[in-house]
Coordinates of C-alpha atoms in Angstrom, one line a residue:
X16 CA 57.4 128.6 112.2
X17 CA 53.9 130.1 110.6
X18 CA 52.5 127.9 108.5
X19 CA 52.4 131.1 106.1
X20 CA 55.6 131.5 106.8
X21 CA 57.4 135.2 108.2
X22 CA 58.2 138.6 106.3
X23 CA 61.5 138.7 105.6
X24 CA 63.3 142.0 106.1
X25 CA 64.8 143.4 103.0
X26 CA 68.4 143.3 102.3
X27 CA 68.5 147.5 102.4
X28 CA 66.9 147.7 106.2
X29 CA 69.3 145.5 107.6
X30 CA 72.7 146.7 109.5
X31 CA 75.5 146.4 107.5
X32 CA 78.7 144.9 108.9
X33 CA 80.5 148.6 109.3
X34 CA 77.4 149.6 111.1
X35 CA 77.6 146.4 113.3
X36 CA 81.1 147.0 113.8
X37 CA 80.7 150.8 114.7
X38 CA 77.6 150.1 117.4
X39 CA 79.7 147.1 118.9
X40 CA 82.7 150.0 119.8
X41 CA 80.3 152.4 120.9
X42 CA 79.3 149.9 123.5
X43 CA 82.9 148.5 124.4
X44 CA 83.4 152.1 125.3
X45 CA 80.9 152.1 127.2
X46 CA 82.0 149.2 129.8
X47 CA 80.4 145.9 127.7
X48 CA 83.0 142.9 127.4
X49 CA 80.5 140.6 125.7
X50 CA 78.3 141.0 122.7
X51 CA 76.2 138.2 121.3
X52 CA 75.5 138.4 117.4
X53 CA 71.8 136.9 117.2
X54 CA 69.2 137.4 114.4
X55 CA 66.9 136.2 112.4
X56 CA 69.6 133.8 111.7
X57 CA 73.2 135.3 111.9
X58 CA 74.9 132.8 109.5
X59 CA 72.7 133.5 106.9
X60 CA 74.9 137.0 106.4
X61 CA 77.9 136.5 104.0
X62 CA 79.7 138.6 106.0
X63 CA 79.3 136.8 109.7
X64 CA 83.1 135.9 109.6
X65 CA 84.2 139.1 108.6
X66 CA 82.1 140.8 111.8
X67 CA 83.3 138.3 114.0
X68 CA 87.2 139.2 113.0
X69 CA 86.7 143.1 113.0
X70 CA 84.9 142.8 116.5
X71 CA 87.9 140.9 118.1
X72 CA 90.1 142.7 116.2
X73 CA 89.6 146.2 116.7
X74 CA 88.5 145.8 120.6
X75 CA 90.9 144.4 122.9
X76 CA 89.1 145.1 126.0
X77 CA 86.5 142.8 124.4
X78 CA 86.2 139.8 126.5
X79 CA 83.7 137.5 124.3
X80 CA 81.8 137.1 120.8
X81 CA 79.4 134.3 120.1
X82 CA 76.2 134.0 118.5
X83 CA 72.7 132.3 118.8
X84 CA 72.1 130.2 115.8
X85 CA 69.7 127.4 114.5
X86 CA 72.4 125.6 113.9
X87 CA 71.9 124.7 110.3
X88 CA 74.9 126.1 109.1
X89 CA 77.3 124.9 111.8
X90 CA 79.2 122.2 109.6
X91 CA 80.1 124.8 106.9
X92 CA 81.1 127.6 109.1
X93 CA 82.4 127.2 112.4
X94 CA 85.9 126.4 111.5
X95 CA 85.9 129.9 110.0
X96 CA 84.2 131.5 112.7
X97 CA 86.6 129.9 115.4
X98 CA 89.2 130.9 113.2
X99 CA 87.8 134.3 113.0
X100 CA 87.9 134.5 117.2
X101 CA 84.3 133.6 118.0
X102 CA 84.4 132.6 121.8
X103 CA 81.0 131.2 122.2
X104 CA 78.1 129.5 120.8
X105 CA 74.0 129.4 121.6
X106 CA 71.9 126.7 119.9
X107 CA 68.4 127.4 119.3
X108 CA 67.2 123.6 119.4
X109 CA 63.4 122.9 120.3
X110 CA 63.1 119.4 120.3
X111 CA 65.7 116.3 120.2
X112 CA 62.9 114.5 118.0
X113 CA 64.1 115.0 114.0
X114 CA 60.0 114.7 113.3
X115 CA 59.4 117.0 115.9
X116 CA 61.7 119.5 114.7
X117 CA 60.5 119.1 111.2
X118 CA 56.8 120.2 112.7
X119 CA 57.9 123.1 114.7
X120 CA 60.2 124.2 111.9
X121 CA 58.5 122.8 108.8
X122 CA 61.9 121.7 107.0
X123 CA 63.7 119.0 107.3
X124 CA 67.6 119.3 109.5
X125 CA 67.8 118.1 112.9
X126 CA 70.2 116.2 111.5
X127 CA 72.4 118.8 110.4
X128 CA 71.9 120.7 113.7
X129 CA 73.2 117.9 116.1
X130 CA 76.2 117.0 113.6
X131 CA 77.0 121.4 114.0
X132 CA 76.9 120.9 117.8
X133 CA 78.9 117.7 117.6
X134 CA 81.4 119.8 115.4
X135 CA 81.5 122.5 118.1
X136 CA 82.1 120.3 120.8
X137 CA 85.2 118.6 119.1
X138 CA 86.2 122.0 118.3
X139 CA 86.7 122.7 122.0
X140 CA 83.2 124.9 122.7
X141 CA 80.9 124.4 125.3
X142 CA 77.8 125.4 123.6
X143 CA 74.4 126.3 125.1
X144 CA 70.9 125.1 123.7
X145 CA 67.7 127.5 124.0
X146 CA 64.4 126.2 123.8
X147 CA 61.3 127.3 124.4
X148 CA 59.0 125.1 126.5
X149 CA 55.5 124.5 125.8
X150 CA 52.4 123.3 127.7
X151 CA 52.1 119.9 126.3
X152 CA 54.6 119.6 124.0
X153 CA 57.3 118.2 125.1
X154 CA 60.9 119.9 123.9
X155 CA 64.4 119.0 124.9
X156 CA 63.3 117.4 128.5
X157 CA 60.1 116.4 130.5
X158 CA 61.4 117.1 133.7
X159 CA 61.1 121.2 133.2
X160 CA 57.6 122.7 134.4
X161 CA 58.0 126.2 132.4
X162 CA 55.5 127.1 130.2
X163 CA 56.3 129.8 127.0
X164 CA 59.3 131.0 128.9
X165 CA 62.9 130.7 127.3
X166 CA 65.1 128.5 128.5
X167 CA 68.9 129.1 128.2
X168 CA 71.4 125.6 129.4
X169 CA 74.4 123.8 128.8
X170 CA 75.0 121.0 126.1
X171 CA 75.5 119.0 129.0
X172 CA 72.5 118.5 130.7
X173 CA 71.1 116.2 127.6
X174 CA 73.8 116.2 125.2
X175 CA 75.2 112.1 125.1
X176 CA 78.3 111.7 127.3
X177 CA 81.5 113.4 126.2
X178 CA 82.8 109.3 126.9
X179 CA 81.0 108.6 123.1
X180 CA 83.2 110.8 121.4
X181 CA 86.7 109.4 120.6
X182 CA 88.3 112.1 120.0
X183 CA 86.5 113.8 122.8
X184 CA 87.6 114.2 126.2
X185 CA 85.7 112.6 128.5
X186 CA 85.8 115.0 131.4
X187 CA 86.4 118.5 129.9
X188 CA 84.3 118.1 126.1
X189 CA 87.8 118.9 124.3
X190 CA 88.9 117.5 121.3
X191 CA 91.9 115.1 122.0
X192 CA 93.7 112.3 120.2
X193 CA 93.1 108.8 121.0
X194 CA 95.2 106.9 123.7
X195 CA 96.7 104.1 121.7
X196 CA 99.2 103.2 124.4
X197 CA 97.9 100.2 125.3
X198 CA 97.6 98.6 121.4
X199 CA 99.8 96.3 120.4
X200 CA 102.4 97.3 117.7
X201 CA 102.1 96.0 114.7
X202 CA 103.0 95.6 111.1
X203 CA 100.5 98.0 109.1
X204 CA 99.5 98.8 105.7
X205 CA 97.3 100.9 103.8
X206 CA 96.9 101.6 100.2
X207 CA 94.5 104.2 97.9
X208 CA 94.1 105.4 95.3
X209 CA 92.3 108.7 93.3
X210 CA 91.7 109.3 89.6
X211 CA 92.3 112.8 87.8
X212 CA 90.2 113.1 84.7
X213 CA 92.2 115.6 82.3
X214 CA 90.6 115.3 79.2
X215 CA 92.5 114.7 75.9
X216 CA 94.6 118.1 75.2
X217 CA 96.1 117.8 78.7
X218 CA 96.7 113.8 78.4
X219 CA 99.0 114.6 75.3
X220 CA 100.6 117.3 76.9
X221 CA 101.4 115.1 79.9
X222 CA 101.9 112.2 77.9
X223 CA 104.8 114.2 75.8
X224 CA 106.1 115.6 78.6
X225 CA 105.0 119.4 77.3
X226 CA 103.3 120.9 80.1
X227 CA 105.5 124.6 81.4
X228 CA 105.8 123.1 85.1
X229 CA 107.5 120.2 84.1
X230 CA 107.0 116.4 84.6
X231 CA 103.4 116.1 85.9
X232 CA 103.4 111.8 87.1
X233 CA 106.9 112.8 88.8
X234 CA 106.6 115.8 90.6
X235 CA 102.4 114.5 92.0
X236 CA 104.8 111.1 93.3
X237 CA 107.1 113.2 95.0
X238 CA 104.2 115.8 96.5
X239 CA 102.7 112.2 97.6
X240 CA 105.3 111.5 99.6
X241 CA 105.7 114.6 101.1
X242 CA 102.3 115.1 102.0
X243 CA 102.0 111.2 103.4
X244 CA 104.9 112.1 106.1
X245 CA 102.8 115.7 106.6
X246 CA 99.8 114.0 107.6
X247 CA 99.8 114.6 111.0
X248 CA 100.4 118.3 110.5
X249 CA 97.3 118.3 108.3
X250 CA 94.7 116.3 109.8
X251 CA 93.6 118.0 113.5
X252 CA 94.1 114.7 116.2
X253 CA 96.2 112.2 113.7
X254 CA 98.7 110.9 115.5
X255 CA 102.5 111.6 114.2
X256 CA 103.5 108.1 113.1
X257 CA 107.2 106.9 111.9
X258 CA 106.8 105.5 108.3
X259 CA 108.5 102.3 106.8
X260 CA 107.8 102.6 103.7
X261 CA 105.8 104.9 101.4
X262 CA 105.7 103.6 97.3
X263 CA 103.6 105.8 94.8
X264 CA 102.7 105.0 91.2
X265 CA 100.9 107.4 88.8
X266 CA 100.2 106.8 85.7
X267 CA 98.5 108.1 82.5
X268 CA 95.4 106.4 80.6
X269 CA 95.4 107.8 76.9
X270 CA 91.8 105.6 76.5
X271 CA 90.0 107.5 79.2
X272 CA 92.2 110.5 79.6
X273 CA 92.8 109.8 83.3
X274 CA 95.8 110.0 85.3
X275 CA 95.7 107.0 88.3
X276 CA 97.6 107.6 91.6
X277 CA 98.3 105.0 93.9
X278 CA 99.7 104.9 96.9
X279 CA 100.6 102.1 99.4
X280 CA 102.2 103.1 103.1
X281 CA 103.9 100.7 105.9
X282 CA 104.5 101.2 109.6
X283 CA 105.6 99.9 112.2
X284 CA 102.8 101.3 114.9
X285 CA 99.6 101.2 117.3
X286 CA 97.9 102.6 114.6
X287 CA 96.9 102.6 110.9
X288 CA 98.3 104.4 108.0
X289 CA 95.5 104.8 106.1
X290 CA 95.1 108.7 106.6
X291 CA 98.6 109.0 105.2
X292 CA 97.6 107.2 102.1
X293 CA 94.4 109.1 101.5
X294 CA 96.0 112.2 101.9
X295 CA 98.8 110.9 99.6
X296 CA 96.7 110.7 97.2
X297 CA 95.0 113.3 97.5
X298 CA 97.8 115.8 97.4
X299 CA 99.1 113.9 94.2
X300 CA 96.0 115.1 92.9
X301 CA 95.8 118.5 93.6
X302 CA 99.5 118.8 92.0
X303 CA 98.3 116.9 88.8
X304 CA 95.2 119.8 88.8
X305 CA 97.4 122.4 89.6
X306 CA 99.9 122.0 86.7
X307 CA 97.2 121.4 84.7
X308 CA 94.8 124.1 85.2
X309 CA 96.7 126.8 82.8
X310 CA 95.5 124.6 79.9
X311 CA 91.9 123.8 81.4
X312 CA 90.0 124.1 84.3
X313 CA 87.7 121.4 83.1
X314 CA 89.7 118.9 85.2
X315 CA 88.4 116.3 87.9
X316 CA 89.6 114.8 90.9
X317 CA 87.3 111.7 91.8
X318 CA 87.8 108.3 93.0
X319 CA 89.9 108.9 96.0
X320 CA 89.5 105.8 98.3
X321 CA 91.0 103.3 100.8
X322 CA 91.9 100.2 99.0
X323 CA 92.7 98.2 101.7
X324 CA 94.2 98.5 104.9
X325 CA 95.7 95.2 107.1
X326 CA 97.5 94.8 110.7
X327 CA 95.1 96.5 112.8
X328 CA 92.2 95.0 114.7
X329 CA 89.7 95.7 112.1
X330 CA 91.1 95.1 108.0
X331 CA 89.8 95.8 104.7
X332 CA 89.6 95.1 101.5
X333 CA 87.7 96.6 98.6
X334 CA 86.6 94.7 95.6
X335 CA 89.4 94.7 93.2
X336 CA 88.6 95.5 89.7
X337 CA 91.6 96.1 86.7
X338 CA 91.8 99.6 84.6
X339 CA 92.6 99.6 80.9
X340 CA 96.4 98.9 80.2
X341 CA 98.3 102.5 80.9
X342 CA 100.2 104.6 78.3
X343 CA 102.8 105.3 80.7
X344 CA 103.6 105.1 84.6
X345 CA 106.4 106.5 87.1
X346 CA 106.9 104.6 90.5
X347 CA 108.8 106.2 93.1
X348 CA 109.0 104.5 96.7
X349 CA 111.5 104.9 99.7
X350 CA 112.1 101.2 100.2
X351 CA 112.9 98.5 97.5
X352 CA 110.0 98.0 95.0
X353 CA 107.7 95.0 95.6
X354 CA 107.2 92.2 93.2
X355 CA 103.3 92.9 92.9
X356 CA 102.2 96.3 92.0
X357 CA 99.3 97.9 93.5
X358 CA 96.2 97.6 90.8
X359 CA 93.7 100.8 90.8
X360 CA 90.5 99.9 91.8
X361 CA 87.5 100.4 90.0
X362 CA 84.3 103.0 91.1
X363 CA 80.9 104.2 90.9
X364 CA 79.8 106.2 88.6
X365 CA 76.0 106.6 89.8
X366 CA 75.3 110.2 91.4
X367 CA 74.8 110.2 95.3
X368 CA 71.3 111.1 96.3
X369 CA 70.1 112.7 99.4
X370 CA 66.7 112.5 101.0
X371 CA 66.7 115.9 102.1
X372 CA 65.4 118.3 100.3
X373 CA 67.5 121.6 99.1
X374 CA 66.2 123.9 101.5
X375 CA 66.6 127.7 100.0
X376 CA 68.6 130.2 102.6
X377 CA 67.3 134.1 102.3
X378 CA 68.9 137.3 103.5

């Protein structure tokens, strides 16, 4: 990158996505099967996904889409794009050196760029880097002699070894679950929690019972449940695990207009529930927002966090800290309640703060 920087194009001279469209048919009827979206920087355009879909869509003779990318916008949208039918993926990756990239580039993300491949790899692409090599400055490997030519290879020529990854495979690079055959079964536990912050005019709606959709603490238990026994149909490579016991408790501060969900999930297994506790919770939590939100949108879901989680090879525990006596709670469970309740967990309030700078995107 200049150090002056480059002259962007302006948004008015650039193809839009019917003309993109319309010039890819032209040249599927003219015998190409594969057409590379490139740039500038393709995933700066709002409308990538939509290309992508229209391409695949409206030529079936078309063998392949993919794009060359910097790869800073990988980790937000590749899941669309995949989903949108994009076959294949170019990297354009100068350096493996994050202070080198930073000098070539002059912003900070090398970061971001190796967790994007890492994201395409477990997504079951085999992506391709391009660099361009340099007379004395070294760039993805010392053992090419090129000079100012561009150099197009696969991932796997300097990528680390698909073996790393545990929910990669180790000889093909796609995404798998984790052999747990040869763990020994145990008894296993998990428990979270999340908080709902509803603010007072919802809190005395729930706590009356007033809200149109009904019993808000009841109905979030019961989509708890659900949603722990769904987790393997909503987390890509969880493993589908028979449940002993699943208990849930909500309940409803009146001092901090909060609504506490816990949930605490048993097995019999090779593996942990943990997943199936967080996303207990977490779906408890979306149902308290969504039977909420005709009152107020000003609603907020924080705090969702393991508690503690026993019977594996690694347990945990988080520090325990007691909420504020509750105005009113609801447990539901599928086994016998336990003498000892599960008590919600305290959290931080402090903001989360990066060391990367916001780096501004422009069409």
């Amino acid at each position: 990158m200049p150090a002056e920087g480059v002259q962007l194009t302006q948004k008015d001279h650039l193809l839009t996505s019917a003309e993109v469209v319309r010039l890819a048919n032209l040249f599927v009827t003219e015998g190409v099967r594969k057409i590379r979206l490139t740039g500038g920087e393709p995933t700066v355009r709002k409308d990538l996904t939509e290309i992508v879909s229209q391409l695949k869509a409206t030529n079936p003779l078309l063998e392949s889409v993919g794009i060359t990318t910097n790869g800073l916008m990988l980790t937000r949208q590749l899941v669309g794009l995949q989903r949108a039918g994009l076959d294949a993926l170019n990297v354009s990756l100068d350096t493996l050196r994050a202070a080198r990239y930073e000098q070539i580039t002059r912003r900070k993300g090398w970061d971001r760029v190796m967790a994007g491949i890492d994201l395409a790899i477990q997504l079951g692409y085999r992506p391709k880097v391009n660099c361009v090599l340099m007379k004395g400055a070294p760039a993805l490997s010392t053992s090419f002699v090129q000079t100012h030519h561009r150099t197009t290879f696969s991932l796997a020529q300097f990528q680390r070894p698909y073996s790393s990854l545990s929910h990669v495979d180790e000889h093909t690079g796609r995404a798998t679950m984790v052999d747990v055959d040869d763990k020994v079964s145990t008894k296993r536990v998990a428990k979270a929690q999340a908080t709902v912050y509803v603010g007072p005019t919802i809190a005395a709606l729930i706590e009356n019972n007033e809200l149109k959709k009904g019993d808000v603490l009841s109905i979030s238990q019961m989509a708890a449940i659900v949603a722990a026994k769904k987790t393997s149909d909503l987390i890509p490579l969880c493993h589908n695990i028979p449940l002993s016991s699943i208990k849930v408790e909500t309940s409803l501060n009146s001092s901090t207009n909060e609504v506490h969900i816990l949930a605490k999930v048993k097995c019999d297994g090779k593996t942990g529930v943990e997943m199936e506790a967080l996303t207990a919770v977490s779906v408890a939590a979306l149902t308290v927002y969504d039977m909420c939100k005709a009152v107020s949108h000003e609603i907020l879901i924080k705090n969702i966090m393991l508690v503690e989680k026993t019977g594996g090879k690694s347990e945990f525990y988080r520090k325990q800290f007691n909420h504020e006596p509750t105005l009113e709670s609801r447990t539901i469970e599928t086994r016998e309640r336990e003498q000892m309740p599960i008590i919600t967990r305290g959290y931080r309030t402090d903001p989360i703060v990066t060391n990367e700078p916001f780096v501004p995107m422009h069409i």
